[in-house]
RNA sequence: GCCUCCAUAGCUCAGCUGGAUAGAGCACCGGUUUUCUAAACCGUAGGUCACAGGUUCGAAUCCUGUUGGGGGUACCA
């Protein structure tokens, strides 16, 4: 039997034959056919004997007997008719079944030890994941880090589930916010460059964005002192007017402005490249808003022709979504220029034309829930066949104890600083434990990087994407317990053990006669890996995978402490078997953490 | 106002299509190292699952309402 055929849900994956046999039992005992869906089969809780539990309450309607009587009757039938069922016990309406060790050993030998266990099986489908999508006016902060790690991980998760995946980055490289940085640099930069200042390019540009804001505020205050209202002052401040002029010049293709824009964006891209490399994220294709911002007008014409959109007297174009419980939405300004959603309509078409994907995931914060709801609905109304494959992977904001991060108030957690701190903390903790005394310098640096980033990535990915996430800069991210380093440590320990035992890569099958309790638990948990992967992929949730990997590492550590030292085991058959369990565990941890973007070291 | 998401231990989080006595980690307290890495393991303690109804043999989970919090509701992105 192939495992894939056995997997039917995440929770209990290998028990199709129990389902079939139970349906037979009901037919034989009560002369009635039941649907598979009325059966409730789950893992037996640890405090009871057995591995599989059938909840018999739903069947009592058919049996017309008490839950206990029904459970007993079915239990007797299963023991008599299903070879793998060796015993049963009944607790209230719960029928607990014991499955023969030989069944689990077969599963282990045939499935878990096979080379393609947990490997992707191509499903012939293409999916695009758009993530990161930064503005080029300031460096990345912790919110972007969550986006990047989530997007990367979801893309890897979909690959592992058999999709062909395209990662794309839509860079917001134009607009008024970029002009603010440019203008401030022109006025107060004195020609400062990353080379002259030693500042990372994105930080340098971000510095001028902040300067702009500071000077702009001064002007607003001055105008308010002259009696203007807040709104008037914001519109009338000379700096903002100048920035708007610059944007117009940019759109007109003014050479000087374009040159400055290219120069400063170049600095930012150099800076981002470093951050992306440190985060370990990558992209198959970049889209730039400077190339896409004019798109979408064709789509607007198309919508007008189809009667999906309508034009108001002033020339602005709208769609009426009130019948769908939403509002009227502007899709083109009265002056004929694009708004955000105009571009997104065009960009969506462009992406589809480029890749022809079956699904497209937008990794964007939940503040844009409404926008994507409207965007997808419009594309559907326009009759785009691919619209149903669009999905907004909406994630919660990263908050500080003080609330939202605000770049202007200096309360942002900078991505580069955070990465550096994580690596430094990893270094200190590792050296305090004396773990790297015999490491070469280059190996030390690599290890501290892997541990620091492992801690950070796991911390951010273990939380359900849609939940908001609290980060306290005053409390360092843990390295113990439910953490990345815990999983990394477990893996390193197994690798060390395998090396000491001279474990050969051409694994022999496990030939043991029976299983210890923890061995059985390990096999059951490891066997769930493919189902866990596919379930996490369907939910676009690296958190599911992260929590599963933690369970595996935790159970392995228990196993490690409970069984006597494997390296010194004299019974070769037992030794081989336990090494096999170790090997599969290490493989699952390594493959699983890779999907989270986490590297597991061989030693730590 | 309207829409939407969230609320589980002191803190950070799991809890899957409704199932048995709601689970981890951190912090706290106690124990484990002549045994393969103690970033580990074992144990104690910690809960009115925001609140109130409802559906059900059975609700943290589904439905309705209330409260509290986040986000949205721009010819911004």
PDB file of N, CA and C in Angstrom, chain A residues 505-538:
ATOM      1  N   UNK A 505      24.407   4.804   4.990  1.00  0.00           N
ATOM      2  CA  UNK A 505      23.312   5.405   4.248  1.00  0.00           C
ATOM      3  C   UNK A 505      22.382   4.377   3.609  1.00  0.00           C
ATOM      4  N   UNK A 506      22.955   3.235   3.190  1.00  0.00           N
ATOM      5  CA  UNK A 506      22.070   2.208   2.623  1.00  0.00           C
ATOM      6  C   UNK A 506      21.374   1.480   3.774  1.00  0.00           C
ATOM      7  N   UNK A 507      20.258   2.065   4.210  1.00  0.00           N
ATOM      8  CA  UNK A 507      19.591   1.569   5.414  1.00  0.00           C
ATOM      9  C   UNK A 507      19.046   0.163   5.206  1.00  0.00           C
ATOM     10  N   UNK A 508      19.205  -0.613   6.243  1.00  0.00           N
ATOM     11  CA  UNK A 508      18.547  -1.920   6.256  1.00  0.00           C
ATOM     12  C   UNK A 508      17.174  -1.723   6.863  1.00  0.00           C
ATOM     13  N   UNK A 509      16.294  -2.626   6.584  1.00  0.00           N
ATOM     14  CA  UNK A 509      14.958  -2.549   7.160  1.00  0.00           C
ATOM     15  C   UNK A 509      14.995  -2.889   8.649  1.00  0.00           C
ATOM     16  N   UNK A 510      14.005  -2.382   9.359  1.00  0.00           N
ATOM     17  CA  UNK A 510      13.885  -2.727  10.767  1.00  0.00           C
ATOM     18  C   UNK A 510      13.295  -4.127  10.895  1.00  0.00           C
ATOM     19  N   UNK A 511      14.065  -5.029  11.556  1.00  0.00           N
ATOM     20  CA  UNK A 511      13.623  -6.425  11.634  1.00  0.00           C
ATOM     21  C   UNK A 511      13.183  -6.806  13.044  1.00  0.00           C
ATOM     22  N   UNK A 512      12.955  -5.820  13.897  1.00  0.00           N
ATOM     23  CA  UNK A 512      12.614  -6.134  15.291  1.00  0.00           C
ATOM     24  C   UNK A 512      11.267  -6.849  15.377  1.00  0.00           C
ATOM     25  N   UNK A 513      11.090  -7.585  16.474  1.00  0.00           N
ATOM     26  CA  UNK A 513       9.867  -8.368  16.648  1.00  0.00           C
ATOM     27  C   UNK A 513       8.715  -7.489  17.120  1.00  0.00           C
ATOM     28  N   UNK A 514       9.016  -6.526  17.964  1.00  0.00           N
ATOM     29  CA  UNK A 514       7.945  -5.676  18.504  1.00  0.00           C
ATOM     30  C   UNK A 514       8.459  -4.278  18.743  1.00  0.00           C
ATOM     31  N   UNK A 515       7.544  -3.406  19.175  1.00  0.00           N
ATOM     32  CA  UNK A 515       7.900  -2.005  19.342  1.00  0.00           C
ATOM     33  C   UNK A 515       7.749  -1.542  20.773  1.00  0.00           C
ATOM     34  N   UNK A 516       8.712  -0.741  21.231  1.00  0.00           N
ATOM     35  CA  UNK A 516       8.576  -0.066  22.514  1.00  0.00           C
ATOM     36  C   UNK A 516       7.537   1.051  22.355  1.00  0.00           C
ATOM     37  N   UNK A 517       6.965   1.467  23.477  1.00  0.00           N
ATOM     38  CA  UNK A 517       5.900   2.471  23.425  1.00  0.00           C
ATOM     39  C   UNK A 517       6.354   3.745  22.709  1.00  0.00           C
ATOM     40  N   UNK A 518       7.537   4.257  23.050  1.00  0.00           N
ATOM     41  CA  UNK A 518       7.988   5.508  22.431  1.00  0.00           C
ATOM     42  C   UNK A 518       8.343   5.306  20.964  1.00  0.00           C
ATOM     43  N   UNK A 519       8.837   4.110  20.636  1.00  0.00           N
ATOM     44  CA  UNK A 519       9.137   3.820  19.234  1.00  0.00           C
ATOM     45  C   UNK A 519       7.859   3.896  18.411  1.00  0.00           C
ATOM     46  N   UNK A 520       6.829   3.290  18.944  1.00  0.00           N
ATOM     47  CA  UNK A 520       5.537   3.313  18.257  1.00  0.00           C
ATOM     48  C   UNK A 520       5.039   4.743  18.094  1.00  0.00           C
ATOM     49  N   UNK A 521       5.148   5.534  19.155  1.00  0.00           N
ATOM     50  CA  UNK A 521       4.723   6.944  19.076  1.00  0.00           C
ATOM     51  C   UNK A 521       5.504   7.694  18.013  1.00  0.00           C
ATOM     52  N   UNK A 522       6.809   7.458  17.976  1.00  0.00           N
ATOM     53  CA  UNK A 522       7.651   8.124  16.977  1.00  0.00           C
ATOM     54  C   UNK A 522       7.203   7.754  15.566  1.00  0.00           C
ATOM     55  N   UNK A 523       6.983   6.478  15.330  1.00  0.00           N
ATOM     56  CA  UNK A 523       6.598   6.026  13.990  1.00  0.00           C
ATOM     57  C   UNK A 523       5.269   6.642  13.578  1.00  0.00           C
ATOM     58  N   UNK A 524       4.318   6.654  14.513  1.00  0.00           N
ATOM     59  CA  UNK A 524       3.011   7.227  14.191  1.00  0.00           C
ATOM     60  C   UNK A 524       3.132   8.714  13.854  1.00  0.00           C
ATOM     61  N   UNK A 525       3.950   9.404  14.643  1.00  0.00           N
ATOM     62  CA  UNK A 525       4.086  10.843  14.422  1.00  0.00           C
ATOM     63  C   UNK A 525       4.824  11.137  13.109  1.00  0.00           C
ATOM     64  N   UNK A 526       5.894  10.405  12.862  1.00  0.00           N
ATOM     65  CA  UNK A 526       6.668  10.624  11.630  1.00  0.00           C
ATOM     66  C   UNK A 526       5.831  10.297  10.394  1.00  0.00           C
ATOM     67  N   UNK A 527       4.994   9.291  10.517  1.00  0.00           N
ATOM     68  CA  UNK A 527       4.189   8.871   9.364  1.00  0.00           C
ATOM     69  C   UNK A 527       3.227   9.960   8.929  1.00  0.00           C
ATOM     70  N   UNK A 528       2.933  10.880   9.827  1.00  0.00           N
ATOM     71  CA  UNK A 528       1.991  11.949   9.492  1.00  0.00           C
ATOM     72  C   UNK A 528       2.610  13.056   8.654  1.00  0.00           C
ATOM     73  N   UNK A 529       3.921  13.034   8.511  1.00  0.00           N
ATOM     74  CA  UNK A 529       4.601  14.155   7.857  1.00  0.00           C
ATOM     75  C   UNK A 529       3.999  14.557   6.506  1.00  0.00           C
ATOM     76  N   UNK A 530       3.823  13.618   5.569  1.00  0.00           N
ATOM     77  CA  UNK A 530       3.272  14.050   4.263  1.00  0.00           C
ATOM     78  C   UNK A 530       1.897  14.699   4.393  1.00  0.00           C
ATOM     79  N   UNK A 531       1.076  14.148   5.262  1.00  0.00           N
ATOM     80  CA  UNK A 531      -0.263  14.716   5.441  1.00  0.00           C
ATOM     81  C   UNK A 531      -0.193  16.090   6.083  1.00  0.00           C
ATOM     82  N   UNK A 532       0.750  16.265   6.993  1.00  0.00           N
ATOM     83  CA  UNK A 532       0.931  17.566   7.642  1.00  0.00           C
ATOM     84  C   UNK A 532       1.358  18.613   6.614  1.00  0.00           C
ATOM     85  N   UNK A 533       2.274  18.207   5.754  1.00  0.00           N
ATOM     86  CA  UNK A 533       2.739  19.113   4.705  1.00  0.00           C
ATOM     87  C   UNK A 533       1.590  19.568   3.836  1.00  0.00           C
ATOM     88  N   UNK A 534       0.825  18.597   3.372  1.00  0.00           N
ATOM     89  CA  UNK A 534      -0.195  18.937   2.418  1.00  0.00           C
ATOM     90  C   UNK A 534      -1.307  19.743   3.087  1.00  0.00           C
ATOM     91  N   UNK A 535      -1.560  19.451   4.334  1.00  0.00           N
ATOM     92  CA  UNK A 535      -2.556  20.216   5.059  1.00  0.00           C
ATOM     93  C   UNK A 535      -2.110  21.663   5.286  1.00  0.00           C
ATOM     94  N   UNK A 536      -0.849  21.815   5.643  1.00  0.00           N
ATOM     95  CA  UNK A 536      -0.300  23.164   5.848  1.00  0.00           C
ATOM     96  C   UNK A 536      -0.339  23.937   4.533  1.00  0.00           C
ATOM     97  N   UNK A 537      -0.042  23.244   3.430  1.00  0.00           N
ATOM     98  CA  UNK A 537      -0.047  23.900   2.118  1.00  0.00           C
ATOM     99  C   UNK A 537      -1.459  24.355   1.767  1.00  0.00           C
ATOM    100  N   UNK A 538      -2.429  23.505   2.015  1.00  0.00           N
ATOM    101  CA  UNK A 538      -3.807  23.866   1.694  1.00  0.00           C
ATOM    102  C   UNK A 538      -4.272  25.068   2.498  1.00  0.00           C
TER     103      UNK A 538
END
